[in-house]
XYZ file of C-alpha atoms in Angstrom:
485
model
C -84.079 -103.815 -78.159
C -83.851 -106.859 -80.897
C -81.820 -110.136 -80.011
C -79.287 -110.504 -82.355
C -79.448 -112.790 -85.301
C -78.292 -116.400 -84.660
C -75.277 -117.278 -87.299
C -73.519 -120.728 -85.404
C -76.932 -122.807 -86.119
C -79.191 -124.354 -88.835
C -82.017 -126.821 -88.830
C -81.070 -129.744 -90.236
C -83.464 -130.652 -93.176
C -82.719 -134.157 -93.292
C -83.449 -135.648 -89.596
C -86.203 -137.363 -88.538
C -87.709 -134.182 -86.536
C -89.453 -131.700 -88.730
C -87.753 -127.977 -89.283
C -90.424 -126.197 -87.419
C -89.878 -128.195 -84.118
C -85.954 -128.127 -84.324
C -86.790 -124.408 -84.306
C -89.356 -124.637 -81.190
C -86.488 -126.298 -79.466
C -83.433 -124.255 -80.075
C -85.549 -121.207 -78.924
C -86.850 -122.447 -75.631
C -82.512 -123.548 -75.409
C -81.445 -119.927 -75.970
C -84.727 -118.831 -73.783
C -84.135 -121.331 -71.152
C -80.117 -120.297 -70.663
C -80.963 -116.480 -70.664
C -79.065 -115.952 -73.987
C -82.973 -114.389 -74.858
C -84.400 -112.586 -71.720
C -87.110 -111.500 -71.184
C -89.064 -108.738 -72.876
C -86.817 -108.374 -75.400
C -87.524 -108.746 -79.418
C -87.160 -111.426 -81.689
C -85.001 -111.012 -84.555
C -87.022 -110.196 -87.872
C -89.106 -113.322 -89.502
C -87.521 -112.412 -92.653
C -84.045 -112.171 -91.190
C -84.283 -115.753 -89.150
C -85.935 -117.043 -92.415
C -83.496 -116.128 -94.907
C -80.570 -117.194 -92.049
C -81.988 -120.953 -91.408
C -82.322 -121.400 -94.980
C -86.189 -122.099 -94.612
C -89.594 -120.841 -95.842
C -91.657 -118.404 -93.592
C -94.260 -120.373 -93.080
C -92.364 -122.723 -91.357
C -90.971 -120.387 -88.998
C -94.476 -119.213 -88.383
C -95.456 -122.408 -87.610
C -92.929 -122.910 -84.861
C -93.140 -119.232 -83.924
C -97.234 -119.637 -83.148
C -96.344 -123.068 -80.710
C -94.178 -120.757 -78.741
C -97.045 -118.557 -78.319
C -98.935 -121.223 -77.965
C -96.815 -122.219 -74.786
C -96.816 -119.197 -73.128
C -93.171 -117.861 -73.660
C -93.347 -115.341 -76.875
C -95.702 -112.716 -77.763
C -97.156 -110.234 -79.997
C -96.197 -106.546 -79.137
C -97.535 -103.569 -80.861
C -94.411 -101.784 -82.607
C -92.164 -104.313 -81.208
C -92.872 -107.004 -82.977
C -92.464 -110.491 -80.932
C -90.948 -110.328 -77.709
C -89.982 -113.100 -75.155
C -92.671 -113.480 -72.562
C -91.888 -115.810 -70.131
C -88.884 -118.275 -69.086
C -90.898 -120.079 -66.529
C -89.120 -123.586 -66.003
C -92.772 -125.221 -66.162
C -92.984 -123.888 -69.628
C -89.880 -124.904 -70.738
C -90.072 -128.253 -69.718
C -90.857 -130.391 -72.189
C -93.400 -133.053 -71.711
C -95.609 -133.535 -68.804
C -94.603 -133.742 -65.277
C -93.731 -137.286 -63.837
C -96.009 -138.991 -61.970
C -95.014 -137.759 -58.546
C -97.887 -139.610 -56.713
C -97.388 -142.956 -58.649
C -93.860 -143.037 -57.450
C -94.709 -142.257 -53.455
C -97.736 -145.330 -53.967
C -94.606 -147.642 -55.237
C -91.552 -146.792 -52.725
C -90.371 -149.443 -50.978
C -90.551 -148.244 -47.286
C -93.669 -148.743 -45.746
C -95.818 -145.622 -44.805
C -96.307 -144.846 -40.558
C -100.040 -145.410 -39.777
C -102.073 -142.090 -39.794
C -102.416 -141.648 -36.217
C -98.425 -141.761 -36.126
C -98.395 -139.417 -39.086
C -100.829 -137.593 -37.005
C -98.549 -137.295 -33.911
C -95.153 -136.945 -35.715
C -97.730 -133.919 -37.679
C -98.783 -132.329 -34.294
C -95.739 -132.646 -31.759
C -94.184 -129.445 -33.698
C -97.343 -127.091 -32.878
C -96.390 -125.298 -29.821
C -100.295 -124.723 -28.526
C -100.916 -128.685 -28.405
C -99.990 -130.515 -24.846
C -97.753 -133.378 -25.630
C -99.877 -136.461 -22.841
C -97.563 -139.007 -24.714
C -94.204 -137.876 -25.942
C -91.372 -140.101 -25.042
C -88.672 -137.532 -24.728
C -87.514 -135.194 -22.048
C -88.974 -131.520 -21.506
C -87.259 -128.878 -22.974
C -87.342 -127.631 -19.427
C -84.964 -130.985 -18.430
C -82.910 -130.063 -21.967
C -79.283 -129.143 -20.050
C -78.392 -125.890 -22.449
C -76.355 -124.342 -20.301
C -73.665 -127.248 -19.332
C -73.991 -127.926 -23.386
C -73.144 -124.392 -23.851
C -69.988 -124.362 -21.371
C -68.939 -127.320 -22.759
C -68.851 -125.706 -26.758
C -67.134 -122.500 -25.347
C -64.414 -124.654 -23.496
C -63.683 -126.308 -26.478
C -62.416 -122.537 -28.189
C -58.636 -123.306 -29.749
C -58.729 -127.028 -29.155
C -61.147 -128.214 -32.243
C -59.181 -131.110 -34.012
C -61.740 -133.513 -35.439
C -64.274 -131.268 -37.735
C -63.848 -133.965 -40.767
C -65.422 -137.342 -41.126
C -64.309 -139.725 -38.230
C -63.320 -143.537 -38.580
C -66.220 -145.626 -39.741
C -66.603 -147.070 -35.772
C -66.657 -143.509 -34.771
C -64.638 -141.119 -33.148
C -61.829 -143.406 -31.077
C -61.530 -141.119 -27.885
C -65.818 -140.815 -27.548
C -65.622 -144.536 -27.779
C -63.041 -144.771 -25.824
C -65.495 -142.581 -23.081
C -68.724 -145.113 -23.862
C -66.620 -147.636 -22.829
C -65.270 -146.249 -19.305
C -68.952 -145.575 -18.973
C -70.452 -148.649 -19.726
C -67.879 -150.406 -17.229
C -70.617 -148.541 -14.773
C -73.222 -150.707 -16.140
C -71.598 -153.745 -15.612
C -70.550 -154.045 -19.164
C -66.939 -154.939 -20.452
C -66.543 -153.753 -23.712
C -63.343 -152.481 -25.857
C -63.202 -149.410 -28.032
C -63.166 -151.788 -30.860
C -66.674 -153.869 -29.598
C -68.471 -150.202 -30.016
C -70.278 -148.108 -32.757
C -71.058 -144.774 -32.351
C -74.583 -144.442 -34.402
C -77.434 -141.613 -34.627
C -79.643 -142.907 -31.854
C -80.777 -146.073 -30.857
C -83.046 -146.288 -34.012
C -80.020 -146.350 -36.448
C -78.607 -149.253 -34.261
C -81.896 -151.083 -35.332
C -81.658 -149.870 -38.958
C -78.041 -151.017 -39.063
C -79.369 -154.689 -37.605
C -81.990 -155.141 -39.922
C -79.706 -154.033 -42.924
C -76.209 -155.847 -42.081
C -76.953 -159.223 -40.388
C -80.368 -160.164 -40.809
C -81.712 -161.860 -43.847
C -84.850 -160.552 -45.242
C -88.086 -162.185 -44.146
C -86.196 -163.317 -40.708
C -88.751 -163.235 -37.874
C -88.279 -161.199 -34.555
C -89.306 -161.881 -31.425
C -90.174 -158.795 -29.028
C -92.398 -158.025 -26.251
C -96.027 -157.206 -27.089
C -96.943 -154.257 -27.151
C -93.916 -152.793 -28.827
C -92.309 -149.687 -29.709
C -91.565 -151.247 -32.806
C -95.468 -151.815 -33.790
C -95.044 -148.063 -33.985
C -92.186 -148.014 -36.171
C -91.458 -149.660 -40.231
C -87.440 -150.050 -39.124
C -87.370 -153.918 -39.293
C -91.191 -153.910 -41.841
C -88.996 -152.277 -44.230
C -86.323 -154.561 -44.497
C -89.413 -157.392 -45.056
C -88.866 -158.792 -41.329
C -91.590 -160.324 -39.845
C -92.758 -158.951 -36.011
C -93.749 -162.027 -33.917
C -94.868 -160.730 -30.165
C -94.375 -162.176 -27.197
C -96.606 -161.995 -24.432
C -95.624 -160.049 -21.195
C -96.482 -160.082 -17.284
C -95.615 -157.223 -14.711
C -91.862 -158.597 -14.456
C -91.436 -158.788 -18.340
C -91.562 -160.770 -21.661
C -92.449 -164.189 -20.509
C -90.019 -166.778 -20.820
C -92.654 -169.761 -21.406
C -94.023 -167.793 -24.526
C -90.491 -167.169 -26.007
C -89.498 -170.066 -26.025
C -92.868 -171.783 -27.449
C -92.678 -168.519 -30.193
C -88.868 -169.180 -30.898
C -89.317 -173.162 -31.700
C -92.607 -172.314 -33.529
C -91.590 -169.374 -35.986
C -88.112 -170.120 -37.011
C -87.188 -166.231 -34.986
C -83.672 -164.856 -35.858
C -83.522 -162.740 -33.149
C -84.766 -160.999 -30.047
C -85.585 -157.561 -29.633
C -86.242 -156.350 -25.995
C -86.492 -153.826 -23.946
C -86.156 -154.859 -19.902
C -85.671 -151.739 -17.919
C -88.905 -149.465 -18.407
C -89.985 -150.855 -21.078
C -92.019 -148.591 -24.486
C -94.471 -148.270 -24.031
C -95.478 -150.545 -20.695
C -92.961 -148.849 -18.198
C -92.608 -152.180 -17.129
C -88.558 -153.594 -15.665
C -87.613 -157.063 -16.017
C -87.111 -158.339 -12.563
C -83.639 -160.181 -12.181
C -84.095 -163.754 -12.262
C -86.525 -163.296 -15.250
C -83.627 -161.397 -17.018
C -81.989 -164.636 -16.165
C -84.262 -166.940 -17.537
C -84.144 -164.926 -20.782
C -80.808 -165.556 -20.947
C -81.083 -168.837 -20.164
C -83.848 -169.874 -22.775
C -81.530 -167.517 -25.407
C -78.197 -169.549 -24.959
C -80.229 -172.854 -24.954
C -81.926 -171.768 -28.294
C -78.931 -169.871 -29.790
C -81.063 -166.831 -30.121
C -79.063 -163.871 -30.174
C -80.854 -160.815 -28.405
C -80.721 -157.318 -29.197
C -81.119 -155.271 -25.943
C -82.622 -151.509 -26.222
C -81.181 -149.869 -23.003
C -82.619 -146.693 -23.636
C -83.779 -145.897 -20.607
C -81.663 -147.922 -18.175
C -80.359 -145.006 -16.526
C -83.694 -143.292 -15.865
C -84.679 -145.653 -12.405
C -86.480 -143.403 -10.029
C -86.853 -145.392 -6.911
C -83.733 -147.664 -6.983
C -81.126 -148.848 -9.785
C -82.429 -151.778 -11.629
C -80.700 -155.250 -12.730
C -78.233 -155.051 -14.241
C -78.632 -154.794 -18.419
C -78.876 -158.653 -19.824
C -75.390 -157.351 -21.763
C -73.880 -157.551 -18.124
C -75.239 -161.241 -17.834
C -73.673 -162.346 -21.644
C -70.957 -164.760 -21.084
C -70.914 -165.976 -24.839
C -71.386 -162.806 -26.899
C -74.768 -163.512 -27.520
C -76.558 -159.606 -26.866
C -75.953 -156.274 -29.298
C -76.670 -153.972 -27.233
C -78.083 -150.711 -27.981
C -77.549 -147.228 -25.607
C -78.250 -143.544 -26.637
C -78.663 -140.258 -24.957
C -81.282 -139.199 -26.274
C -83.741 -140.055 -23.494
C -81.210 -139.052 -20.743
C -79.150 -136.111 -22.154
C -80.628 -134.657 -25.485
C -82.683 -136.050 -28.489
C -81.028 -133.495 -30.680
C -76.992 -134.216 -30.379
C -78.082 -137.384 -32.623
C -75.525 -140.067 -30.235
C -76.035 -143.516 -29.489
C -74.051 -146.501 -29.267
C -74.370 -150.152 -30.409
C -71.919 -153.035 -28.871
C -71.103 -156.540 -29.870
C -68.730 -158.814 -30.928
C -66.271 -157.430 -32.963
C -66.678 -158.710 -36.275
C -70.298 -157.732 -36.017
C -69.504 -154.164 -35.335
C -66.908 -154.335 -37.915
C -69.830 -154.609 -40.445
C -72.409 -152.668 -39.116
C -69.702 -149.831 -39.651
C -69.376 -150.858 -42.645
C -72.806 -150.573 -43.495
C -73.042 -147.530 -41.694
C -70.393 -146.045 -43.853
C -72.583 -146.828 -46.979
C -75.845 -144.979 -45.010
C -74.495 -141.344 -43.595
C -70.317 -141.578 -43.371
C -70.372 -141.139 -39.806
C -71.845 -139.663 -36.890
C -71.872 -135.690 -36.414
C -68.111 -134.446 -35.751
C -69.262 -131.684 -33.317
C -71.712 -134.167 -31.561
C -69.678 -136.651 -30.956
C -66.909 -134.434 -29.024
C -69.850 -133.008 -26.847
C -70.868 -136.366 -25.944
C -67.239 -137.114 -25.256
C -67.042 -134.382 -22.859
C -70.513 -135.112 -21.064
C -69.102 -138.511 -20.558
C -66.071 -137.778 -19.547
C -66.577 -136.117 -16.693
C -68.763 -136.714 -13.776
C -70.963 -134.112 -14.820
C -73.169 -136.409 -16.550
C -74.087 -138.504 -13.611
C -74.893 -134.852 -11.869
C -77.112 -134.351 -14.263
C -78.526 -137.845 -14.348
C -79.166 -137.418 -10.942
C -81.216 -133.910 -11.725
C -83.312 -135.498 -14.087
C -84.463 -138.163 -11.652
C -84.913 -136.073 -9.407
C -87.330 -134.205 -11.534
C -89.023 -136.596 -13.064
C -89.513 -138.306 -9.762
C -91.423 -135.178 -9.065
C -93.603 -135.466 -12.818
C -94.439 -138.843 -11.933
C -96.077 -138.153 -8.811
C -98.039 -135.340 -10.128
C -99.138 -137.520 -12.911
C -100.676 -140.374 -10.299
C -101.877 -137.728 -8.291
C -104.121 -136.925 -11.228
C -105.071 -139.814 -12.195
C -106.121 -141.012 -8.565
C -108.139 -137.744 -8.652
C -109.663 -138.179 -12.437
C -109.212 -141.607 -13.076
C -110.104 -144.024 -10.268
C -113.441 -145.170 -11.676
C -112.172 -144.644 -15.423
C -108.664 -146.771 -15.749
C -106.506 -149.147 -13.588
C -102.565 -148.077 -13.929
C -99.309 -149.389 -12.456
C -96.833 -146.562 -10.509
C -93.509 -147.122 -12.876
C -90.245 -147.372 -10.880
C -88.313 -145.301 -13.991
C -88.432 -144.186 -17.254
C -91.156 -141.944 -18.654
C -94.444 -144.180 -18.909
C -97.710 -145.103 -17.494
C -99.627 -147.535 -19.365
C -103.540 -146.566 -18.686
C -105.901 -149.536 -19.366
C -108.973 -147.765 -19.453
C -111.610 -149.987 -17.526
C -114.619 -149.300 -20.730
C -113.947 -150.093 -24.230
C -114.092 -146.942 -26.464
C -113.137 -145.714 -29.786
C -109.295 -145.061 -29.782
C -109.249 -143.356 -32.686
C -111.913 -141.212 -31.708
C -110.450 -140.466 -28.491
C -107.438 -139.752 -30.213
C -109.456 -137.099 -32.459
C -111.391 -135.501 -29.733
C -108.496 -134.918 -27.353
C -106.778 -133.182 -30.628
C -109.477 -131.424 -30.824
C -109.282 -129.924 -27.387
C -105.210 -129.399 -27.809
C -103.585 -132.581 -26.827
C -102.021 -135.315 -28.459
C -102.456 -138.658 -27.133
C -100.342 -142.106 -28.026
C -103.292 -144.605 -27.856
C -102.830 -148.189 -27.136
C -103.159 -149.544 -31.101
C -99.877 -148.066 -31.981
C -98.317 -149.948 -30.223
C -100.222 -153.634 -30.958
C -103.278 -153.004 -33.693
C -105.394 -155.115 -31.245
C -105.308 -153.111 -28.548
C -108.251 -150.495 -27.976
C -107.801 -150.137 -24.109
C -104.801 -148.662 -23.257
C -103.013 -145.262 -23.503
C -99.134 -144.358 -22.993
C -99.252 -141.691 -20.878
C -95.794 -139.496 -20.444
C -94.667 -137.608 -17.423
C -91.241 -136.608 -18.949
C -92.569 -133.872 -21.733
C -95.204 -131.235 -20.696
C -95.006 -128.781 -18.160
C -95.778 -129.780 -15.192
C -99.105 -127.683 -15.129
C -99.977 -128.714 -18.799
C -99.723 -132.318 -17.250
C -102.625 -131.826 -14.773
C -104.708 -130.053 -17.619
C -104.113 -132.608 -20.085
C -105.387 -135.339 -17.421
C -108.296 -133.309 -16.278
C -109.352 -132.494 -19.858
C -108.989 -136.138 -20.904
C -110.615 -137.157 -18.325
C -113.785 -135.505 -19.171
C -113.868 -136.623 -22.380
C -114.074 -140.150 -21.406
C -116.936 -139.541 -18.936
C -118.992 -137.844 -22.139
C -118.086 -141.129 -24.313
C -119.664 -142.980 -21.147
């Protein structure tokens, strides 16, 4: 069947373009918006000719660079038919530079061995040795699940929520953080997407770019481009086994101009190690004296396995000098997406702001399961589960490595959180390591992702793989360092 003849255009004989590729165009147009499907025949040469007011060879001459292209055809005793209406035909021009564009972004790439593990954590046959999030066996499903099916008929806040966040789940944060010592209003709290937004809103809405930050090293945040994006500079501290050492911080703050402090104290990524109490004070001493503000990573504050910690340095702040930065992610679920940052007011006031600009709020259905987890005592309950359990992790992990490990690495028992930090007694090839162990099915966090110096030491988790997997793991890695011997 023949398309019928065009009558509402002409090629305009006096612009720049010449006839023939006016022609090209406005058939690859009526091609491209299915006006001309496919397998179906071209008007007559003679009839388009005589219609366009032009010469037949010129409508030859457009006719053969569609063929040329791919989209028309010759067919016996149908004359010439539509082919193809393949978007990479009709395109015009070639394709952008896609790879020239990814070289020039702005955000800094993660090094390959984290592209490796962020790669690798989502393959179900590999053993997770250094994952720092709780086992999908710990995951609570079935309170989560109660909690969704109680709210049935009582859903009122499914649209975007206030830029601070939904008022009656910060309302909740702040009855709970009164358990942590902390005094803070509705109004001094911002609900964010994890504790990693709560950095991303830092770096973005009161730091300059190129300000320094001090932080414990090693660091979670050697791992991470949050603040390397923003053009911050990382200075590290050095650390003992009762935290980020107050001598060094404040020889690093009057030496490189710092604009901040970013810490974690209680079981610290990836050390494990807790600030002890008077060096908490001393932190806070040397901070006031220097007017260094401190942003405090409480991640993992709840997760004490032998006895409650100090209290967080938030508890200590007399002069509004900490943000401070919660989530339950590490103690409740990675996937509802809910943390917290508080602070002064008018800081808060424009971090929301900023954090309007970002995502428009926090998820709607997240936040109101949060609310009800806090709520109620049911989250200490389960609080008190997960110790429990990964009390019971922990000591199969040491277990293994005083079997495995005693002539291989020296380790410190952690009183919470998820971490051992393995400081293998040999030097060896970390990366290598890290490929072999791959290899065999596990994925390992070595040492140098944490401080690019560091070629001895391994995070190993207790919180992620099964119990059993945890032995093998251990066993297997084991092995492999007594063949690099």
């Amino acid at each position: 069947m023949k398309l019928g003849l065009p009558t509402d255009w002409k090629p305009d004989k006096q612009a720049d373009q010449p006839v023939y590729l006016q022609i090209v165009a406005y058939i690859k147009e009526k091609i491209a918006s299915g006006d001309w499907p496919v397998y179906r025949s071209l008007p007559p040469q003679r009839a388009m000719a005589e219609a366009w007011g032009i010469n037949r060879s010129t409508l030859i001459t457009a006719l053969d660079e569609l063929k040329a292209e791919g989209l028309i055809e010759s067919v016996v005793g149908s004359g010439t038919v539509v082919s193809n209406n393949t978007w990479s035909l009709l395109s015009s021009g070639e394709p952008p530079d896609w790879p020239s564009y990814v070289r020039l972004g702005e955000h800094p790439s993660n090094t390959e061995t984290v592209q490796d593990i962020n790669r690798f954590e989502s393959d179900p046959a590999i053993i997770r040795l250094g994952t720092g999030e709780l086992s999908p066996r710990l995951l609570p499903y079935r309170e989560t699940e109660d909690i969704l099916a109680a709210l049935r008929g009582k859903l009122s806040n499914l649209g975007y929520s206030e830029p601070k966040g939904w008022l009656p789940l910060r309302e909740a944060v702040s009855a709970y953080l009164k358990t942590r010592g902390i005094e803070a209003s509705p109004g001094q709290i911002l609900v964010v997407s994890g504790a990693l937004q709560a950095l991303q809103l830092v770096s973005q809405g009161i730091l300059r770019q190129g300000s320094g930050i001090l932080l414990e090293r090693p660091s979670y945040l050697y791992s991470l481009s949050v603040f390397q994006s923003a053009r911050m500079r990382l200075l590290g501290v050095s650390m003992d086994e009762q935290g980020i050492r107050p001598e060094a911080l404040a020889r690093q703050k009057q030496l490189r101009e710092a604009a901040l402090l970013y810490t974690i104290p209680s079981f610290h990524n990836p050390t494990g190690i807790l600030m002890s109490a008077e060096r908490r004070r001393q932190v806070m001493a040397i901070c006031e004296r220097e007017r260094l503000p401190i942003l405090e990573d409480d991640a993992y504050g709840e997760l004490w396995l032998d006895e409650p910690g100090p209290p967080p340095l938030k508890a200590l702040d007399q002069k509004g000098l900490v943000l401070y930065a919660g989530s339950l992610s590490k103690t409740l679920s990675p996937g509802l997406r809910i943390g917290w940052i508080v602070g002064p007011e008018p800081v808060i006031e424009r971090l929301a702001d900023v954090k309007m600009q970002t995502d428009y709020g926090a998820s709607a259905l997240s936040q109101i399961a949060a609310k009800e987890w806090l709520e109620h005592d049911r989250y200490l309950r389960h609080l008190a589960m997960i110790r429990a359990s990964l009390r019971e992790r922990r000591a199969i992990a040491c277990q293994a490595l005083e079997r495995w490990f005693f002539d291989l690495a020296e380790w410190q028992v952690p009183q919470g959180g998820f971490y051992i930090w393995l400081r293998l007694k040999r030097a060896t090839s970390a990366r290598s390591l890290f490929s072999r162990a791959l290899a065999k099915g596990i994925l390992l966090n070595p040492g140098y992702i944490y401080d690019h110096t560091d070629a001895r030491h391994l995070r190993i988790s207790y919180s992620y793989a099964a119990e059993e997997e945890l032995e093998e793991a251990l066993f297997v890695l084991s092995q492999l360092l007594r063949d690099s011997l």
